[in-house]
């Protein structure tokens, strides 16, 4: 970026779609090759699932997470193979934090696939698809959303789960409580309130049991010091010690994603350019809501890859 240091961003659940990265993979076989590596570890064809979704599994948490992990890693590897430089700093939204850690060489790809497979399975088993939900609330401030969650609870679990941007917050919890929160938000004149295409209530206390079990898998997984800084979702800290990284990934399951603060910290460190690796432009869109001075690029097809690379020469 003409000498300007940049940040790497990795999306999580919600950016997936059937056929994602198809054009990029057609032009660059590396994408499908990395999906094939993951498929060997998983014993099923992840690329076929992403491209055709024959059994309607892509939006189930245990499959979505793997698809997004590999999408983030493969597009970043393509960036590197195409002459792109390493970022100064990185962050991944929720599940995307695992992609960031792999790309920072803090976590081996095979270990990440195994971890994320367990993570998604535990999340799905702990909260069956008909028990938990998430909803985006756009146009209300944090205090108002917190009040809505208190009023909507009625003895059920619901809480803010993602602080994505100014006036854009995601809530998570039991289905009935999330439904009540949507009604309450609409009564307060919200710009938009709708459920998200996820099958587990991420980042709320419903996932504490899953986090306790997941901690055992994390403990057995080797981590290294990241080659570039990765900001934690949980506390917006640049953890470097493997034990601290493991602890933050356990807490991440049942604590909110502090994405707004993450981007604000990057801006405070004089990051002017941010590149999103993976399908869609969700994080690029959030940047526009957070700080319009940020120059954002999204590596999800050949044209956008070349545009981002051109800025780095």
mmCIF file of C-alpha atoms in Angstrom:
data_model
loop_
_atom_site.group_PDB
_atom_site.id
_atom_site.type_symbol
_atom_site.label_atom_id
_atom_site.label_comp_id
_atom_site.label_asym_id
_atom_site.label_seq_id
_atom_site.Cartn_x
_atom_site.Cartn_y
_atom_site.Cartn_z
ATOM 1 C CA UNK A 1 0.000 0.000 0.000
ATOM 2 C CA UNK A 2 2.720 2.335 -1.104
ATOM 3 C CA UNK A 3 4.574 1.777 2.153
ATOM 4 C CA UNK A 4 1.413 1.992 4.256
ATOM 5 C CA UNK A 5 0.978 -0.940 6.625
ATOM 6 C CA UNK A 6 -2.351 -2.719 6.407
ATOM 7 C CA UNK A 7 -4.611 -4.978 8.444
ATOM 8 C CA UNK A 8 -5.961 -8.384 7.416
ATOM 9 C CA UNK A 9 -9.583 -9.159 8.271
ATOM 10 C CA UNK A 10 -11.233 -12.586 8.179
ATOM 11 C CA UNK A 11 -15.034 -12.990 8.139
ATOM 12 C CA UNK A 12 -17.008 -15.553 10.116
ATOM 13 C CA UNK A 13 -20.482 -17.041 9.917
ATOM 14 C CA UNK A 14 -22.961 -15.047 7.896
ATOM 15 C CA UNK A 15 -20.651 -14.501 4.907
ATOM 16 C CA UNK A 16 -21.177 -17.995 3.508
ATOM 17 C CA UNK A 17 -23.151 -18.677 0.339
ATOM 18 C CA UNK A 18 -23.562 -21.602 -2.026
ATOM 19 C CA UNK A 19 -21.042 -21.262 -4.848
ATOM 20 C CA UNK A 20 -18.769 -18.903 -2.927
ATOM 21 C CA UNK A 21 -15.266 -18.404 -4.336
ATOM 22 C CA UNK A 22 -16.206 -20.304 -7.520
ATOM 23 C CA UNK A 23 -14.825 -17.676 -9.900
ATOM 24 C CA UNK A 24 -11.635 -17.256 -7.870
ATOM 25 C CA UNK A 25 -11.103 -21.032 -7.762
ATOM 26 C CA UNK A 26 -11.639 -21.349 -11.516
ATOM 27 C CA UNK A 27 -8.844 -18.832 -12.101
ATOM 28 C CA UNK A 28 -6.593 -20.043 -9.281
ATOM 29 C CA UNK A 29 -6.478 -23.819 -8.554
ATOM 30 C CA UNK A 30 -4.827 -23.132 -5.175
ATOM 31 C CA UNK A 31 -8.237 -22.356 -3.660
ATOM 32 C CA UNK A 32 -9.725 -25.751 -4.457
ATOM 33 C CA UNK A 33 -6.432 -27.454 -3.533
ATOM 34 C CA UNK A 34 -6.608 -26.080 0.016
ATOM 35 C CA UNK A 35 -10.264 -27.115 0.293
ATOM 36 C CA UNK A 36 -9.164 -30.600 -0.834
ATOM 37 C CA UNK A 37 -6.579 -30.699 1.957
ATOM 38 C CA UNK A 38 -9.285 -29.904 4.498
ATOM 39 C CA UNK A 39 -11.542 -32.554 2.955
ATOM 40 C CA UNK A 40 -8.872 -35.185 3.571
ATOM 41 C CA UNK A 41 -8.878 -34.342 7.276
ATOM 42 C CA UNK A 42 -12.688 -34.316 7.399
ATOM 43 C CA UNK A 43 -13.410 -37.397 5.251
ATOM 44 C CA UNK A 44 -16.031 -35.567 3.186
ATOM 45 C CA UNK A 45 -15.897 -33.202 0.209
ATOM 46 C CA UNK A 46 -16.019 -29.701 1.696
ATOM 47 C CA UNK A 47 -15.653 -28.019 -1.702
ATOM 48 C CA UNK A 48 -18.677 -29.889 -3.078
ATOM 49 C CA UNK A 49 -20.655 -28.867 -0.004
ATOM 50 C CA UNK A 50 -19.685 -25.212 -0.536
ATOM 51 C CA UNK A 51 -20.370 -25.247 -4.267
ATOM 52 C CA UNK A 52 -23.584 -27.304 -4.421
ATOM 53 C CA UNK A 53 -24.752 -27.830 -0.837
ATOM 54 C CA UNK A 54 -26.653 -30.961 -1.920
ATOM 55 C CA UNK A 55 -27.843 -31.819 1.597
ATOM 56 C CA UNK A 56 -28.622 -28.258 2.759
ATOM 57 C CA UNK A 57 -25.819 -28.253 5.346
ATOM 58 C CA UNK A 58 -23.911 -25.061 4.603
ATOM 59 C CA UNK A 59 -25.907 -22.952 7.074
ATOM 60 C CA UNK A 60 -25.516 -25.498 9.886
ATOM 61 C CA UNK A 61 -22.905 -24.193 12.308
ATOM 62 C CA UNK A 62 -20.679 -27.271 12.263
ATOM 63 C CA UNK A 63 -20.305 -26.993 8.462
ATOM 64 C CA UNK A 64 -20.441 -23.204 8.110
ATOM 65 C CA UNK A 65 -17.466 -22.757 10.408
ATOM 66 C CA UNK A 66 -15.264 -25.166 8.462
ATOM 67 C CA UNK A 67 -16.255 -23.611 5.156
ATOM 68 C CA UNK A 68 -15.412 -20.114 6.374
ATOM 69 C CA UNK A 69 -12.141 -21.204 8.016
ATOM 70 C CA UNK A 70 -10.876 -22.736 4.771
ATOM 71 C CA UNK A 71 -12.209 -19.857 2.664
ATOM 72 C CA UNK A 72 -10.259 -17.346 4.742
ATOM 73 C CA UNK A 73 -7.042 -19.357 4.769
ATOM 74 C CA UNK A 74 -7.164 -20.202 1.052
ATOM 75 C CA UNK A 75 -7.773 -16.621 -0.093
ATOM 76 C CA UNK A 76 -4.947 -15.366 2.129
ATOM 77 C CA UNK A 77 -2.602 -18.057 0.802
ATOM 78 C CA UNK A 78 -3.534 -16.998 -2.727
ATOM 79 C CA UNK A 79 -2.739 -13.403 -1.757
ATOM 80 C CA UNK A 80 0.720 -14.464 -0.581
ATOM 81 C CA UNK A 81 1.364 -16.616 -3.670
ATOM 82 C CA UNK A 82 0.347 -13.641 -5.845
ATOM 83 C CA UNK A 83 2.975 -11.380 -4.315
ATOM 84 C CA UNK A 84 0.942 -9.809 -1.522
ATOM 85 C CA UNK A 85 2.835 -8.809 1.617
ATOM 86 C CA UNK A 86 2.074 -9.751 5.214
ATOM 87 C CA UNK A 87 -0.118 -7.411 7.277
ATOM 88 C CA UNK A 88 0.989 -5.463 10.313
ATOM 89 C CA UNK A 89 -2.001 -6.726 12.275
ATOM 90 C CA UNK A 90 -4.996 -9.034 11.804
ATOM 91 C CA UNK A 91 -8.334 -9.956 13.302
ATOM 92 C CA UNK A 92 -11.082 -12.399 12.500
ATOM 93 C CA UNK A 93 -14.757 -11.947 13.274
ATOM 94 C CA UNK A 94 -15.740 -14.784 15.630
ATOM 95 C CA UNK A 95 -14.810 -17.974 13.756
ATOM 96 C CA UNK A 96 -12.608 -15.813 11.522
ATOM 97 C CA UNK A 97 -10.153 -15.491 14.405
ATOM 98 C CA UNK A 98 -9.041 -19.056 13.659
ATOM 99 C CA UNK A 99 -8.306 -18.108 10.046
ATOM 100 C CA UNK A 100 -6.260 -15.163 11.315
ATOM 101 C CA UNK A 101 -4.269 -17.386 13.678
ATOM 102 C CA UNK A 102 -3.509 -19.884 10.905
ATOM 103 C CA UNK A 103 -2.354 -17.145 8.560
ATOM 104 C CA UNK A 104 -0.200 -15.664 11.343
ATOM 105 C CA UNK A 105 1.381 -19.128 11.701
ATOM 106 C CA UNK A 106 0.258 -19.415 15.318
ATOM 107 C CA UNK A 107 -1.827 -22.497 14.466
ATOM 108 C CA UNK A 108 -1.249 -25.244 11.911
ATOM 109 C CA UNK A 109 -3.941 -25.574 9.246
ATOM 110 C CA UNK A 110 -4.630 -29.249 10.021
ATOM 111 C CA UNK A 111 -4.958 -28.459 13.733
ATOM 112 C CA UNK A 112 -7.310 -25.574 12.955
ATOM 113 C CA UNK A 113 -9.552 -27.813 10.836
ATOM 114 C CA UNK A 114 -9.736 -30.336 13.675
ATOM 115 C CA UNK A 115 -10.387 -27.648 16.297
ATOM 116 C CA UNK A 116 -13.076 -25.906 14.282
ATOM 117 C CA UNK A 117 -14.718 -29.238 13.533
ATOM 118 C CA UNK A 118 -14.998 -29.904 17.284
ATOM 119 C CA UNK A 119 -16.044 -26.298 17.957
ATOM 120 C CA UNK A 120 -18.917 -26.397 15.493
ATOM 121 C CA UNK A 121 -20.054 -29.845 16.598
ATOM 122 C CA UNK A 122 -20.090 -28.891 20.274
ATOM 123 C CA UNK A 123 -21.940 -25.671 19.565
ATOM 124 C CA UNK A 124 -24.568 -27.544 17.562
ATOM 125 C CA UNK A 125 -24.942 -30.350 20.097
ATOM 126 C CA UNK A 126 -25.170 -27.959 23.058
ATOM 127 C CA UNK A 127 -27.868 -25.868 21.397
ATOM 128 C CA UNK A 128 -29.982 -27.734 18.818
ATOM 129 C CA UNK A 129 -31.039 -25.623 15.839
ATOM 130 C CA UNK A 130 -34.570 -25.030 17.108
ATOM 131 C CA UNK A 131 -33.493 -23.724 20.534
ATOM 132 C CA UNK A 132 -31.151 -20.820 19.829
ATOM 133 C CA UNK A 133 -31.108 -17.874 17.438
ATOM 134 C CA UNK A 134 -29.315 -14.644 16.592
ATOM 135 C CA UNK A 135 -30.702 -11.395 15.220
ATOM 136 C CA UNK A 136 -29.133 -8.238 13.830
ATOM 137 C CA UNK A 137 -30.446 -4.962 15.218
ATOM 138 C CA UNK A 138 -29.519 -1.916 13.159
ATOM 139 C CA UNK A 139 -30.219 1.668 14.113
ATOM 140 C CA UNK A 140 -30.246 1.538 17.923
ATOM 141 C CA UNK A 141 -27.451 2.327 20.382
ATOM 142 C CA UNK A 142 -25.838 -0.129 22.787
ATOM 143 C CA UNK A 143 -27.767 1.071 25.840
ATOM 144 C CA UNK A 144 -31.118 0.671 24.090
ATOM 145 C CA UNK A 145 -30.256 -2.823 22.841
ATOM 146 C CA UNK A 146 -29.177 -3.806 26.359
ATOM 147 C CA UNK A 147 -32.546 -2.596 27.699
ATOM 148 C CA UNK A 148 -34.372 -4.541 24.988
ATOM 149 C CA UNK A 149 -32.532 -7.733 25.969
ATOM 150 C CA UNK A 150 -33.490 -7.275 29.629
ATOM 151 C CA UNK A 151 -37.140 -6.725 28.718
ATOM 152 C CA UNK A 152 -37.229 -9.548 26.162
ATOM 153 C CA UNK A 153 -35.687 -12.145 28.472
ATOM 154 C CA UNK A 154 -38.734 -13.014 30.604
ATOM 155 C CA UNK A 155 -36.663 -15.712 32.257
ATOM 156 C CA UNK A 156 -34.981 -16.836 29.031
ATOM 157 C CA UNK A 157 -31.409 -16.177 27.909
ATOM 158 C CA UNK A 158 -30.668 -13.274 25.561
ATOM 159 C CA UNK A 159 -27.780 -10.811 25.380
ATOM 160 C CA UNK A 160 -25.770 -8.656 22.960
ATOM 161 C CA UNK A 161 -23.419 -11.006 21.098
ATOM 162 C CA UNK A 162 -21.655 -8.916 18.451
ATOM 163 C CA UNK A 163 -20.839 -5.223 18.684
ATOM 164 C CA UNK A 164 -20.207 -4.909 14.957
ATOM 165 C CA UNK A 165 -20.373 -1.189 14.251
ATOM 166 C CA UNK A 166 -21.938 1.989 15.541
ATOM 167 C CA UNK A 167 -25.662 1.244 15.613
ATOM 168 C CA UNK A 168 -25.222 -2.362 14.459
ATOM 169 C CA UNK A 169 -25.471 -4.985 17.183
ATOM 170 C CA UNK A 170 -26.316 -8.685 17.061
ATOM 171 C CA UNK A 171 -28.175 -10.355 19.929
ATOM 172 C CA UNK A 172 -28.203 -14.072 20.726
ATOM 173 C CA UNK A 173 -30.174 -16.380 22.968
ATOM 174 C CA UNK A 174 -33.186 -18.625 23.150
ATOM 175 C CA UNK A 175 -35.531 -18.421 20.172
ATOM 176 C CA UNK A 176 -38.546 -16.989 22.001
ATOM 177 C CA UNK A 177 -36.464 -14.250 23.622
ATOM 178 C CA UNK A 178 -34.861 -13.292 20.306
ATOM 179 C CA UNK A 179 -38.318 -13.119 18.704
ATOM 180 C CA UNK A 180 -39.498 -10.823 21.504
ATOM 181 C CA UNK A 181 -36.408 -8.643 21.090
ATOM 182 C CA UNK A 182 -37.180 -8.146 17.392
ATOM 183 C CA UNK A 183 -40.715 -6.991 18.228
ATOM 184 C CA UNK A 184 -39.441 -4.625 20.925
ATOM 185 C CA UNK A 185 -36.790 -3.195 18.591
ATOM 186 C CA UNK A 186 -39.390 -2.567 15.899
ATOM 187 C CA UNK A 187 -41.518 -0.712 18.445
ATOM 188 C CA UNK A 188 -38.553 1.584 19.121
ATOM 189 C CA UNK A 189 -38.225 2.499 15.458
ATOM 190 C CA UNK A 190 -35.255 0.305 14.610
ATOM 191 C CA UNK A 191 -33.997 0.585 11.046
ATOM 192 C CA UNK A 192 -33.841 -3.193 10.740
ATOM 193 C CA UNK A 193 -34.195 -6.203 13.021
ATOM 194 C CA UNK A 194 -33.980 -9.687 11.539
ATOM 195 C CA UNK A 195 -32.754 -13.166 12.334
ATOM 196 C CA UNK A 196 -29.432 -14.335 10.910
ATOM 197 C CA UNK A 197 -28.850 -17.563 8.930
ATOM 198 C CA UNK A 198 -27.053 -19.380 11.757
ATOM 199 C CA UNK A 199 -28.071 -22.484 13.656
ATOM 200 C CA UNK A 200 -26.526 -21.720 17.060
ATOM 201 C CA UNK A 201 -26.729 -18.735 19.438
ATOM 202 C CA UNK A 202 -23.058 -17.761 19.318
ATOM 203 C CA UNK A 203 -21.369 -15.630 21.983
ATOM 204 C CA UNK A 204 -23.908 -15.944 24.776
ATOM 205 C CA UNK A 205 -24.093 -17.990 27.987
ATOM 206 C CA UNK A 206 -25.999 -20.796 26.266
ATOM 207 C CA UNK A 207 -22.605 -21.903 24.947
ATOM 208 C CA UNK A 208 -20.753 -22.089 28.266
ATOM 209 C CA UNK A 209 -21.149 -25.906 28.408
ATOM 210 C CA UNK A 210 -19.687 -26.162 24.892
ATOM 211 C CA UNK A 211 -16.800 -23.890 25.901
ATOM 212 C CA UNK A 212 -15.900 -26.111 28.861
ATOM 213 C CA UNK A 213 -15.706 -29.178 26.632
ATOM 214 C CA UNK A 214 -13.900 -27.291 23.883
ATOM 215 C CA UNK A 215 -11.200 -26.199 26.344
ATOM 216 C CA UNK A 216 -9.966 -29.801 26.492
ATOM 217 C CA UNK A 217 -9.347 -29.855 22.729
ATOM 218 C CA UNK A 218 -7.597 -26.472 22.849
ATOM 219 C CA UNK A 219 -5.335 -27.671 25.650
ATOM 220 C CA UNK A 220 -4.069 -30.524 23.486
ATOM 221 C CA UNK A 221 -3.488 -28.313 20.428
ATOM 222 C CA UNK A 222 -0.050 -26.740 19.881
ATOM 223 C CA UNK A 223 0.045 -22.964 19.362
ATOM 224 C CA UNK A 224 3.001 -20.741 18.493
ATOM 225 C CA UNK A 225 3.728 -17.042 18.891
ATOM 226 C CA UNK A 226 1.944 -15.286 15.956
ATOM 227 C CA UNK A 227 4.183 -13.939 13.190
ATOM 228 C CA UNK A 228 2.004 -10.830 13.128
ATOM 229 C CA UNK A 229 -0.331 -9.461 15.778
ATOM 230 C CA UNK A 230 -3.847 -10.928 16.018
ATOM 231 C CA UNK A 231 -6.426 -9.002 18.047
ATOM 232 C CA UNK A 232 -8.623 -11.136 20.299
ATOM 233 C CA UNK A 233 -12.411 -10.863 19.896
ATOM 234 C CA UNK A 234 -12.947 -11.154 23.629
ATOM 235 C CA UNK A 235 -10.770 -8.430 25.129
ATOM 236 C CA UNK A 236 -9.310 -6.580 22.102
ATOM 237 C CA UNK A 237 -5.802 -7.572 23.249
ATOM 238 C CA UNK A 238 -2.845 -8.719 21.126
ATOM 239 C CA UNK A 239 -2.155 -12.051 22.805
ATOM 240 C CA UNK A 240 1.207 -13.643 22.007
ATOM 241 C CA UNK A 241 1.622 -16.430 24.549
ATOM 242 C CA UNK A 242 -0.040 -19.709 23.481
ATOM 243 C CA UNK A 243 -1.773 -20.132 26.862
ATOM 244 C CA UNK A 244 -3.324 -16.674 26.558
ATOM 245 C CA UNK A 245 -4.510 -17.438 23.028
ATOM 246 C CA UNK A 246 -6.145 -20.679 24.198
ATOM 247 C CA UNK A 247 -7.865 -18.924 27.126
ATOM 248 C CA UNK A 248 -9.258 -16.198 24.877
ATOM 249 C CA UNK A 249 -10.610 -18.768 22.393
ATOM 250 C CA UNK A 250 -12.498 -20.547 25.197
ATOM 251 C CA UNK A 251 -14.042 -17.282 26.404
ATOM 252 C CA UNK A 252 -14.860 -16.274 22.834
ATOM 253 C CA UNK A 253 -17.595 -18.910 22.626
ATOM 254 C CA UNK A 254 -19.811 -17.301 25.264
ATOM 255 C CA UNK A 255 -18.689 -13.652 25.285
ATOM 256 C CA UNK A 256 -19.514 -10.859 22.823
ATOM 257 C CA UNK A 257 -17.397 -10.137 19.758
ATOM 258 C CA UNK A 258 -16.023 -6.617 20.244
ATOM 259 C CA UNK A 259 -15.534 -5.891 16.564
ATOM 260 C CA UNK A 260 -16.184 -2.143 16.697
ATOM 261 C CA UNK A 261 -13.405 -1.711 19.264
ATOM 262 C CA UNK A 262 -11.122 -3.981 17.229
ATOM 263 C CA UNK A 263 -11.351 -1.776 14.151
ATOM 264 C CA UNK A 264 -11.058 1.370 16.241
ATOM 265 C CA UNK A 265 -7.846 0.016 17.775
ATOM 266 C CA UNK A 266 -6.435 -0.639 14.319
ATOM 267 C CA UNK A 267 -7.239 2.923 13.279
ATOM 268 C CA UNK A 268 -5.576 4.196 16.465
ATOM 269 C CA UNK A 269 -2.437 2.315 15.354
ATOM 270 C CA UNK A 270 -2.449 4.312 12.092
ATOM 271 C CA UNK A 271 -3.824 1.497 9.962
ATOM 272 C CA UNK A 272 -5.380 3.150 6.919
ATOM 273 C CA UNK A 273 -5.924 0.122 4.683
ATOM 274 C CA UNK A 274 -7.769 -3.104 5.529
ATOM 275 C CA UNK A 275 -8.143 -6.205 3.362
ATOM 276 C CA UNK A 276 -10.893 -8.763 3.906
ATOM 277 C CA UNK A 277 -9.979 -12.334 2.929
ATOM 278 C CA UNK A 278 -12.916 -14.592 2.116
ATOM 279 C CA UNK A 279 -16.339 -14.544 0.506
ATOM 280 C CA UNK A 280 -18.570 -11.505 0.543
ATOM 281 C CA UNK A 281 -17.918 -7.999 1.785
ATOM 282 C CA UNK A 282 -19.481 -8.058 5.246
ATOM 283 C CA UNK A 283 -16.451 -6.697 7.113
ATOM 284 C CA UNK A 284 -15.710 -4.187 4.355
ATOM 285 C CA UNK A 285 -19.272 -2.931 4.771
ATOM 286 C CA UNK A 286 -18.852 -2.638 8.540
ATOM 287 C CA UNK A 287 -15.719 -0.545 8.013
ATOM 288 C CA UNK A 288 -17.786 2.033 6.148
ATOM 289 C CA UNK A 289 -20.093 2.312 9.145
ATOM 290 C CA UNK A 290 -17.211 2.524 11.620
ATOM 291 C CA UNK A 291 -14.827 4.947 9.887
ATOM 292 C CA UNK A 292 -15.255 6.132 6.296
ATOM 293 C CA UNK A 293 -11.579 7.107 6.095
ATOM 294 C CA UNK A 294 -10.589 3.413 6.081
ATOM 295 C CA UNK A 295 -9.623 2.147 2.629
ATOM 296 C CA UNK A 296 -11.093 -1.345 2.392
ATOM 297 C CA UNK A 297 -10.586 -4.128 -0.135
ATOM 298 C CA UNK A 298 -12.166 -7.578 -0.296
ATOM 299 C CA UNK A 299 -10.320 -10.549 -1.789
ATOM 300 C CA UNK A 300 -13.159 -12.766 -2.970
ATOM 301 C CA UNK A 301 -12.806 -12.816 -6.767
ATOM 302 C CA UNK A 302 -10.067 -12.277 -9.356
ATOM 303 C CA UNK A 303 -10.878 -8.641 -10.050
ATOM 304 C CA UNK A 304 -10.847 -7.686 -6.373
ATOM 305 C CA UNK A 305 -7.646 -9.656 -5.797
ATOM 306 C CA UNK A 306 -5.913 -7.661 -8.534
ATOM 307 C CA UNK A 307 -7.282 -4.379 -7.203
ATOM 308 C CA UNK A 308 -5.928 -5.134 -3.737
ATOM 309 C CA UNK A 309 -2.563 -6.286 -5.091
ATOM 310 C CA UNK A 310 -2.254 -3.128 -7.195
ATOM 311 C CA UNK A 311 -2.466 -1.056 -4.036
ATOM 312 C CA UNK A 312 0.393 -2.995 -2.485
ATOM 313 C CA UNK A 313 2.944 -2.303 -5.211
#
